[in-house]
Amino acid sequence: MGWPRLVINENKLRQNVNRVVKLCEENGIKVAGVTKGLCAHPAIARALDSEGCSWLADSRLDNLVQLRIILPESSLMLLRIPMPSEIPLVTRYTDCSLVSMPQTVSLIDSCCQSLNCRYKVIIMCDLGDLREGILIEDIPLMVNSLKNCSRVDCIGIGVNFGCFGGVLPSEEKLLDLISAGKIIEKELEKELTFFSGGATSSLPLIEEGKMPLGINQLRIGEAFFLGTDTTGMRTIPYLNQDVMHLEAEIIEVRKKPSRPFGKIGADAFGNIPDFPDRGNRRRAIVAIGKQDVRVTGLHPFDDSIEVLGASSDHIILDVEDSKGLIEIGNILKFTVDYGAMLALATSPYVEIDVHHPAG
Ligand SMILES: *Cc1c(COP(=O)(O)O)cnc(C)c1O
């Protein structure tokens, strides 16, 4: 095993999944476990599955194909609207997709016709976040397309919050989702199985007893992995925030001036750096960089260490005030936020170490 390494405590992850699944269950809500934050890592997917997630969901087809192999019996959902070019594989490897375009529904239908199969979709509704989804006034066109596509089963309606526009979920917006679903039910003359009311950021509605009756699915990732709710700007009090951390190895420790000297141009990313003069200070470099991680999402365990910046392969730290043992070959630990986790899980240079500590 080498460094850098994202270390994941499977017990703490399972506790988080278990707590969220129970809380949702008490409120008549089933959980789709969202694996994209860790690129559908097998051990993580198994943990989500065995702790009670009724679906596994991911935004990338490659991840879902991997999940199909690891967990052949699980129900798999594609979270991102399928690309027309990937529909043949999507219908083969997954059970359901979120969709928002009538054309996508038609393309799925034609594909099913040639493969002699059926496929399920959940219609996404845009209630203000302005990422994907139909607006309420677009329902008739979508319903029309569904009526013409006999091999596509519309099993639900869903909404997304806080991903692009930063719009927060609310009781009011979810009541709008339910009304939209009722219109679709009436038009299609069948009941929808799922009213999918959002992601981690919808949990406060359950906690406050404000989740409208009728919402029966949430799609959860961040709460499991980090115990945080970025959109709601909070840590979730009943979950572990220390499921994972990053470890990186020190390759240089040196006292240096704090202000670059010489004629200043742009850095490797085209930005013109400006560092204040704090005199000579002890600095350390760890062997990981912007190619692997979103550096602003990292925080050293040792509070007295400051992240000064990074290039592609190096993170530069001010370690002047640290009481820890800062030497080359030593390992420094960092907490990660969602963006940092996502990048780390995607980098082939970062090891993912899922372990069960004793006890
Ligand atoms: C990523 C994603 C989720 C999960 O969001 P979390 O904030 O990680 O819980 C849910 N739904 C969709 C459509 C997503 O893309």
GROMACS .gro file of C-alpha atoms and ligand atoms in nm:
model
  374
    1MET     CA    1   0.000   0.000   0.000
    2GLY     CA    2   0.128   0.341  -0.088
    3TRP     CA    3   0.045   0.706  -0.050
    4PRO     CA    4  -0.150   0.922  -0.112
    5ARG     CA    5  -0.432   0.721   0.030
    6LEU     CA    6  -0.798   0.785   0.109
    7VAL     CA    7  -0.866   0.584   0.425
    8ILE     CA    8  -1.228   0.484   0.480
    9ASN     CA    9  -1.362   0.338   0.804
   10GLU     CA   10  -1.628   0.093   0.691
   11ASN     CA   11  -1.786   0.058   1.037
   12LYS     CA   12  -1.848   0.432   1.061
   13LEU     CA   13  -1.984   0.437   0.707
   14ARG     CA   14  -2.222   0.151   0.785
   15GLN     CA   15  -2.341   0.331   1.100
   16ASN     CA   16  -2.424   0.639   0.893
   17VAL     CA   17  -2.610   0.437   0.631
   18ASN     CA   18  -2.799   0.245   0.897
   19ARG     CA   19  -2.905   0.561   1.083
   20VAL     CA   20  -3.026   0.741   0.771
   21VAL     CA   21  -3.208   0.433   0.638
   22LYS     CA   22  -3.386   0.388   0.976
   23LEU     CA   23  -3.484   0.753   0.998
   24CYS     CA   24  -3.622   0.742   0.644
   25GLU     CA   25  -3.797   0.410   0.703
   26GLU     CA   26  -3.981   0.554   1.005
   27ASN     CA   27  -4.117   0.814   0.766
   28GLY     CA   28  -4.220   0.576   0.489
   29ILE     CA   29  -3.919   0.663   0.274
   30LYS     CA   30  -3.691   0.421   0.091
   31VAL     CA   31  -3.330   0.515   0.025
   32ALA     CA   32  -3.140   0.494  -0.301
   33GLY     CA   33  -2.772   0.479  -0.203
   34VAL     CA   34  -2.568   0.711  -0.424
   35THR     CA   35  -2.223   0.569  -0.500
   36LYS     CA   36  -2.079   0.831  -0.738
   37GLY     CA   37  -1.886   1.019  -0.465
   38LEU     CA   38  -1.654   0.718  -0.434
   39CYS     CA   39  -1.674   0.597  -0.797
   40ALA     CA   40  -1.890   0.301  -0.694
   41HIS     CA   41  -1.605   0.137  -0.502
   42PRO     CA   42  -1.706  -0.230  -0.451
   43ALA     CA   43  -1.672  -0.240  -0.069
   44ILE     CA   44  -1.867   0.083  -0.039
   45ALA     CA   45  -2.143  -0.038  -0.272
   46ARG     CA   46  -2.174  -0.362  -0.074
   47ALA     CA   47  -2.197  -0.165   0.252
   48LEU     CA   48  -2.476   0.057   0.115
   49ASP     CA   49  -2.660  -0.245  -0.021
   50SER     CA   50  -2.637  -0.454   0.293
   51GLU     CA   51  -2.728  -0.168   0.530
   52GLY     CA   52  -3.066  -0.134   0.365
   53CYS     CA   53  -3.049   0.087   0.057
   54SER     CA   54  -3.321  -0.049  -0.170
   55TRP     CA   55  -3.159   0.093  -0.484
   56LEU     CA   56  -2.802   0.183  -0.579
   57ALA     CA   57  -2.770   0.495  -0.787
   58ASP     CA   58  -2.485   0.655  -0.979
   59SER     CA   59  -2.440   0.929  -1.236
   60ARG     CA   60  -2.193   0.736  -1.453
   61LEU     CA   61  -2.272   0.435  -1.669
   62ASP     CA   62  -1.921   0.293  -1.617
   63ASN     CA   63  -1.983   0.286  -1.241
   64LEU     CA   64  -2.321   0.117  -1.287
   65VAL     CA   65  -2.172  -0.153  -1.510
   66GLN     CA   66  -1.923  -0.222  -1.230
   67LEU     CA   67  -2.210  -0.235  -0.978
   68ARG     CA   68  -2.404  -0.479  -1.199
   69ILE     CA   69  -2.108  -0.716  -1.184
   70ILE     CA   70  -2.053  -0.685  -0.807
   71LEU     CA   71  -2.420  -0.692  -0.707
   72PRO     CA   72  -2.611  -0.866  -0.985
   73GLU     CA   73  -2.939  -0.870  -0.791
   74SER     CA   74  -2.949  -0.504  -0.693
   75SER     CA   75  -3.177  -0.243  -0.849
   76LEU     CA   76  -2.964   0.015  -1.030
   77MET     CA   77  -3.056   0.371  -1.118
   78LEU     CA   78  -2.877   0.610  -1.353
   79LEU     CA   79  -2.892   0.953  -1.189
   80ARG     CA   80  -2.782   1.160  -1.484
   81ILE     CA   81  -3.006   1.194  -1.788
   82PRO     CA   82  -2.871   0.929  -2.029
   83MET     CA   83  -2.674   1.045  -2.331
   84PRO     CA   84  -2.854   0.930  -2.647
   85SER     CA   85  -2.536   0.747  -2.745
   86GLU     CA   86  -2.531   0.537  -2.426
   87ILE     CA   87  -2.897   0.432  -2.421
   88PRO     CA   88  -2.833   0.078  -2.555
   89LEU     CA   89  -2.593   0.007  -2.267
   90VAL     CA   90  -2.806   0.193  -2.012
   91THR     CA   91  -3.108  -0.029  -2.087
   92ARG     CA   92  -2.892  -0.336  -2.066
   93TYR     CA   93  -2.706  -0.266  -1.740
   94THR     CA   94  -2.945  -0.055  -1.532
   95ASP     CA   95  -3.308  -0.080  -1.420
   96CYS     CA   96  -3.411   0.282  -1.427
   97SER     CA   97  -3.296   0.628  -1.539
   98LEU     CA   98  -3.390   0.979  -1.447
   99VAL     CA   99  -3.514   1.154  -1.763
  100SER     CA  100  -3.630   1.502  -1.856
  101MET     CA  101  -3.664   1.508  -2.237
  102PRO     CA  102  -3.951   1.354  -2.435
  103GLN     CA  103  -3.695   1.269  -2.707
  104THR     CA  104  -3.494   1.063  -2.458
  105VAL     CA  105  -3.808   0.864  -2.376
  106SER     CA  106  -3.863   0.798  -2.750
  107LEU     CA  107  -3.502   0.691  -2.796
  108ILE     CA  108  -3.530   0.451  -2.500
  109ASP     CA  109  -3.853   0.312  -2.648
  110SER     CA  110  -3.693   0.247  -2.990
  111CYS     CA  111  -3.396   0.084  -2.824
  112CYS     CA  112  -3.626  -0.141  -2.617
  113GLN     CA  113  -3.815  -0.235  -2.931
  114SER     CA  114  -3.499  -0.356  -3.101
  115LEU     CA  115  -3.377  -0.537  -2.788
  116ASN     CA  116  -3.725  -0.668  -2.708
  117CYS     CA  117  -3.715  -0.542  -2.349
  118ARG     CA  118  -3.882  -0.281  -2.127
  119TYR     CA  119  -3.723   0.000  -1.926
  120LYS     CA  120  -3.821   0.219  -1.630
  121VAL     CA  121  -3.785   0.595  -1.600
  122ILE     CA  122  -3.840   0.859  -1.334
  123ILE     CA  123  -3.939   1.202  -1.468
  124MET     CA  124  -3.732   1.481  -1.320
  125CYS     CA  125  -3.914   1.801  -1.234
  126ASP     CA  126  -3.726   2.132  -1.207
  127LEU     CA  127  -3.862   2.319  -0.906
  128GLY     CA  128  -3.615   2.606  -0.922
  129ASP     CA  129  -3.260   2.471  -0.896
  130LEU     CA  130  -3.233   2.502  -1.277
  131ARG     CA  131  -3.028   2.194  -1.344
  132GLU     CA  132  -3.220   1.908  -1.509
  133GLY     CA  133  -3.595   1.859  -1.519
  134ILE     CA  134  -3.918   1.957  -1.684
  135LEU     CA  135  -4.108   2.265  -1.573
  136ILE     CA  136  -4.465   2.208  -1.456
  137GLU     CA  137  -4.600   2.349  -1.783
  138ASP     CA  138  -4.403   2.086  -1.981
  139ILE     CA  139  -4.591   1.795  -1.823
  140PRO     CA  140  -4.839   1.749  -2.114
  141LEU     CA  141  -4.559   1.705  -2.372
  142MET     CA  142  -4.383   1.452  -2.151
  143VAL     CA  143  -4.705   1.263  -2.081
  144ASN     CA  144  -4.773   1.252  -2.453
  145SER     CA  145  -4.436   1.101  -2.521
  146LEU     CA  146  -4.485   0.842  -2.245
  147LYS     CA  147  -4.824   0.744  -2.389
  148ASN     CA  148  -4.661   0.682  -2.728
  149CYS     CA  149  -4.377   0.478  -2.584
  150SER     CA  150  -4.530   0.151  -2.474
  151ARG     CA  151  -4.202  -0.009  -2.372
  152VAL     CA  152  -4.109   0.267  -2.129
  153ASP     CA  153  -4.260   0.243  -1.781
  154CYS     CA  154  -4.279   0.571  -1.594
  155ILE     CA  155  -4.243   0.460  -1.232
  156GLY     CA  156  -4.207   0.795  -1.063
  157ILE     CA  157  -4.132   1.161  -1.045
  158GLY     CA  158  -3.828   1.321  -0.886
  159VAL     CA  159  -3.661   1.648  -0.805
  160ASN     CA  160  -3.314   1.772  -0.738
  161PHE     CA  161  -3.215   2.062  -0.514
  162GLY     CA  162  -2.902   2.251  -0.427
  163CYS     CA  163  -2.683   2.114  -0.704
  164PHE     CA  164  -2.664   2.409  -0.942
  165GLY     CA  165  -2.882   2.697  -0.830
  166GLY     CA  166  -2.830   2.625  -0.461
  167VAL     CA  167  -3.209   2.609  -0.409
  168LEU     CA  168  -3.304   2.446  -0.078
  169PRO     CA  169  -3.573   2.180  -0.049
  170SER     CA  170  -3.891   2.287   0.127
  171GLU     CA  171  -4.224   2.141   0.228
  172GLU     CA  172  -4.389   2.369  -0.028
  173LYS     CA  173  -4.170   2.256  -0.318
  174LEU     CA  174  -4.220   1.889  -0.236
  175LEU     CA  175  -4.596   1.943  -0.222
  176ASP     CA  176  -4.559   2.087  -0.575
  177LEU     CA  177  -4.375   1.770  -0.675
  178ILE     CA  178  -4.658   1.557  -0.540
  179SER     CA  179  -4.917   1.765  -0.731
  180ALA     CA  180  -4.714   1.727  -1.051
  181GLY     CA  181  -4.699   1.352  -0.988
  182LYS     CA  182  -5.077   1.340  -0.939
  183ILE     CA  183  -5.128   1.509  -1.278
  184ILE     CA  184  -4.903   1.249  -1.442
  185GLU     CA  185  -5.086   0.966  -1.262
  186LYS     CA  186  -5.420   1.093  -1.386
  187GLU     CA  187  -5.298   1.135  -1.744
  188LEU     CA  188  -5.127   0.796  -1.758
  189GLU     CA  189  -5.411   0.629  -1.565
  190LYS     CA  190  -5.168   0.449  -1.339
  191GLU     CA  191  -5.005   0.501  -1.001
  192LEU     CA  192  -4.646   0.613  -0.970
  193THR     CA  193  -4.430   0.398  -0.742
  194PHE     CA  194  -4.178   0.668  -0.650
  195PHE     CA  195  -4.203   1.027  -0.542
  196SER     CA  196  -3.831   1.097  -0.515
  197GLY     CA  197  -3.785   1.402  -0.299
  198GLY     CA  198  -3.418   1.486  -0.333
  199ALA     CA  199  -3.088   1.405  -0.168
  200THR     CA  200  -2.899   1.463   0.158
  201SER     CA  201  -3.026   1.821   0.167
  202SER     CA  202  -3.386   1.694   0.207
  203LEU     CA  203  -3.308   1.520   0.540
  204PRO     CA  204  -3.386   1.831   0.752
  205LEU     CA  205  -3.750   1.808   0.640
  206ILE     CA  206  -3.774   1.462   0.796
  207GLU     CA  207  -3.591   1.574   1.110
  208GLU     CA  208  -3.832   1.866   1.153
  209GLY     CA  209  -4.141   1.656   1.078
  210LYS     CA  210  -4.210   1.860   0.766
  211MET     CA  211  -4.163   1.593   0.500
  212PRO     CA  212  -4.491   1.582   0.306
  213LEU     CA  213  -4.674   1.252   0.320
  214GLY     CA  214  -4.636   1.090  -0.019
  215ILE     CA  215  -4.265   1.150  -0.066
  216ASN     CA  216  -4.134   0.795  -0.049
  217GLN     CA  217  -3.778   0.799  -0.183
  218LEU     CA  218  -3.458   0.996  -0.120
  219ARG     CA  219  -3.130   0.951  -0.306
  220ILE     CA  220  -2.850   0.981  -0.050
  221GLY     CA  221  -2.472   1.001  -0.084
  222GLU     CA  222  -2.304   1.284   0.107
  223ALA     CA  223  -2.473   1.210   0.442
  224PHE     CA  224  -2.333   0.853   0.435
  225PHE     CA  225  -1.978   0.941   0.335
  226LEU     CA  226  -1.917   1.265   0.519
  227GLY     CA  227  -2.202   1.316   0.768
  228THR     CA  228  -2.242   1.665   0.624
  229ASP     CA  229  -2.499   1.855   0.419
  230THR     CA  230  -2.313   2.105   0.201
  231THR     CA  231  -2.627   2.267   0.062
  232GLY     CA  232  -2.776   2.307   0.410
  233MET     CA  233  -2.431   2.422   0.533
  234ARG     CA  234  -2.432   2.192   0.834
  235THR     CA  235  -2.287   1.881   0.988
  236ILE     CA  236  -2.558   1.624   1.057
  237PRO     CA  237  -2.557   1.576   1.435
  238TYR     CA  238  -2.658   1.207   1.445
  239LEU     CA  239  -2.396   1.097   1.187
  240ASN     CA  240  -2.020   1.035   1.191
  241GLN     CA  241  -1.813   1.309   1.028
  242ASP     CA  242  -1.496   1.100   1.048
  243VAL     CA  243  -1.576   0.818   0.805
  244MET     CA  244  -1.273   0.901   0.590
  245HIS     CA  245  -0.953   1.100   0.573
  246LEU     CA  246  -0.668   1.160   0.332
  247GLU     CA  247  -0.310   1.059   0.410
  248ALA     CA  248  -0.022   1.217   0.217
  249GLU     CA  249   0.356   1.179   0.254
  250ILE     CA  250   0.597   1.461   0.327
  251ILE     CA  251   0.877   1.499   0.068
  252GLU     CA  252   1.035   1.831   0.168
  253VAL     CA  253   1.063   2.030   0.493
  254ARG     CA  254   1.250   2.358   0.480
  255LYS     CA  255   1.264   2.706   0.626
  256LYS     CA  256   1.194   2.953   0.343
  257PRO     CA  257   1.081   3.310   0.289
  258SER     CA  258   0.701   3.336   0.288
  259ARG     CA  259   0.695   3.572  -0.011
  260PRO     CA  260   0.814   3.454  -0.356
  261PHE     CA  261   1.123   3.643  -0.471
  262GLY     CA  262   1.207   3.748  -0.829
  263LYS     CA  263   0.999   3.882  -1.114
  264ILE     CA  264   0.642   3.742  -1.079
  265GLY     CA  265   0.450   3.584  -1.368
  266ALA     CA  266   0.155   3.346  -1.356
  267ASP     CA  267   0.158   3.011  -1.171
  268ALA     CA  268   0.110   2.673  -1.344
  269PHE     CA  269  -0.265   2.736  -1.363
  270GLY     CA  270  -0.246   3.089  -1.506
  271ASN     CA  271  -0.318   3.271  -1.178
  272ILE     CA  272  -0.089   3.545  -1.052
  273PRO     CA  273   0.000   3.452  -0.696
  274ASP     CA  274   0.020   3.703  -0.415
  275PHE     CA  275   0.163   3.587  -0.084
  276PRO     CA  276   0.205   3.818   0.217
  277ASP     CA  277   0.552   3.855   0.372
  278ARG     CA  278   0.544   3.678   0.711
  279GLY     CA  279   0.921   3.638   0.728
  280ASN     CA  280   1.106   3.307   0.710
  281ARG     CA  281   0.883   3.015   0.800
  282ARG     CA  282   0.907   2.637   0.805
  283ARG     CA  283   0.725   2.480   0.511
  284ALA     CA  284   0.648   2.124   0.410
  285ILE     CA  285   0.551   1.970   0.078
  286VAL     CA  286   0.330   1.660   0.054
  287ALA     CA  287   0.324   1.443  -0.257
  288ILE     CA  288  -0.026   1.504  -0.390
  289GLY     CA  289  -0.161   1.792  -0.597
  290LYS     CA  290  -0.433   1.955  -0.798
  291GLN     CA  291  -0.438   1.662  -1.038
  292ASP     CA  292  -0.568   1.444  -0.753
  293VAL     CA  293  -0.776   1.662  -0.529
  294ARG     CA  294  -0.968   1.985  -0.484
  295VAL     CA  295  -0.716   2.144  -0.249
  296THR     CA  296  -0.957   2.397  -0.095
  297GLY     CA  297  -1.161   2.101   0.033
  298LEU     CA  298  -0.874   1.971   0.249
  299HIS     CA  299  -0.811   2.055   0.613
  300PRO     CA  300  -0.511   1.925   0.807
  301PHE     CA  301  -0.596   1.727   1.124
  302ASP     CA  302  -0.326   1.940   1.287
  303ASP     CA  303  -0.503   2.278   1.320
  304SER     CA  304  -0.175   2.467   1.335
  305ILE     CA  305  -0.083   2.359   0.981
  306GLU     CA  306  -0.196   2.590   0.703
  307VAL     CA  307  -0.245   2.490   0.339
  308LEU     CA  308  -0.066   2.761   0.138
  309GLY     CA  309  -0.151   2.628  -0.207
  310ALA     CA  310  -0.069   2.363  -0.459
  311SER     CA  311   0.058   2.280  -0.803
  312SER     CA  312  -0.037   1.971  -1.006
  313ASP     CA  313   0.163   1.728  -0.791
  314HIS     CA  314   0.258   1.921  -0.474
  315ILE     CA  315   0.068   2.071  -0.183
  316ILE     CA  316   0.262   2.338   0.005
  317LEU     CA  317   0.201   2.370   0.378
  318ASP     CA  318   0.304   2.621   0.643
  319VAL     CA  319   0.414   2.403   0.935
  320GLU     CA  320   0.598   2.669   1.138
  321ASP     CA  321   0.355   2.648   1.432
  322SER     CA  322   0.305   2.271   1.429
  323LYS     CA  323   0.409   2.075   1.739
  324GLY     CA  324   0.389   1.750   1.541
  325LEU     CA  325   0.677   1.553   1.397
  326ILE     CA  326   0.721   1.709   1.054
  327GLU     CA  327   0.987   1.509   0.870
  328ILE     CA  328   1.023   1.369   0.522
  329GLY     CA  329   0.862   1.025   0.497
  330ASN     CA  330   0.605   1.111   0.766
  331ILE     CA  331   0.235   1.107   0.688
  332LEU     CA  332   0.000   1.401   0.731
  333LYS     CA  333  -0.375   1.354   0.762
  334PHE     CA  334  -0.649   1.575   0.620
  335THR     CA  335  -1.027   1.587   0.637
  336VAL     CA  336  -1.199   1.604   0.298
  337ASP     CA  337  -1.516   1.770   0.172
  338TYR     CA  338  -1.738   1.635  -0.105
  339GLY     CA  339  -1.543   1.794  -0.390
  340ALA     CA  340  -1.211   1.669  -0.252
  341MET     CA  341  -1.352   1.318  -0.198
  342LEU     CA  342  -1.489   1.303  -0.552
  343ALA     CA  343  -1.157   1.405  -0.707
  344LEU     CA  344  -0.953   1.172  -0.482
  345ALA     CA  345  -1.176   0.876  -0.565
  346THR     CA  346  -1.135   0.952  -0.936
  347SER     CA  347  -0.756   0.991  -0.936
  348PRO     CA  348  -0.574   0.671  -1.035
  349TYR     CA  349  -0.279   0.795  -0.827
  350VAL     CA  350  -0.472   0.780  -0.500
  351GLU     CA  351  -0.525   0.449  -0.321
  352ILE     CA  352  -0.857   0.381  -0.158
  353ASP     CA  353  -0.820   0.184   0.164
  354VAL     CA  354  -1.151   0.059   0.305
  355HIS     CA  355  -1.093  -0.109   0.640
  356HIS     CA  356  -1.284  -0.247   0.938
  357PRO     CA  357  -1.104  -0.134   1.252
  358ALA     CA  358  -1.138  -0.377   1.542
  359GLY     CA  359  -1.427  -0.305   1.778
  360LIG     C1  360  -2.550   1.318  -0.662
  360LIG     C2  361  -2.696   1.308  -0.668
  360LIG     C3  362  -2.769   1.273  -0.552
  360LIG     C4  363  -2.704   1.250  -0.418
  360LIG     O1  364  -2.674   1.372  -0.357
  360LIG     P1  365  -2.608   1.382  -0.210
  360LIG     O2  366  -2.607   1.526  -0.182
  360LIG     O3  367  -2.471   1.323  -0.221
  360LIG     O4  368  -2.693   1.306  -0.115
  360LIG     C5  369  -2.906   1.261  -0.566
  360LIG     N1  370  -2.968   1.281  -0.684
  360LIG     C6  371  -2.901   1.316  -0.796
  360LIG     C7  372  -2.977   1.338  -0.923
  360LIG     C8  373  -2.764   1.330  -0.792
  360LIG     O5  374  -2.698   1.363  -0.903
   0.00000   0.00000   0.00000
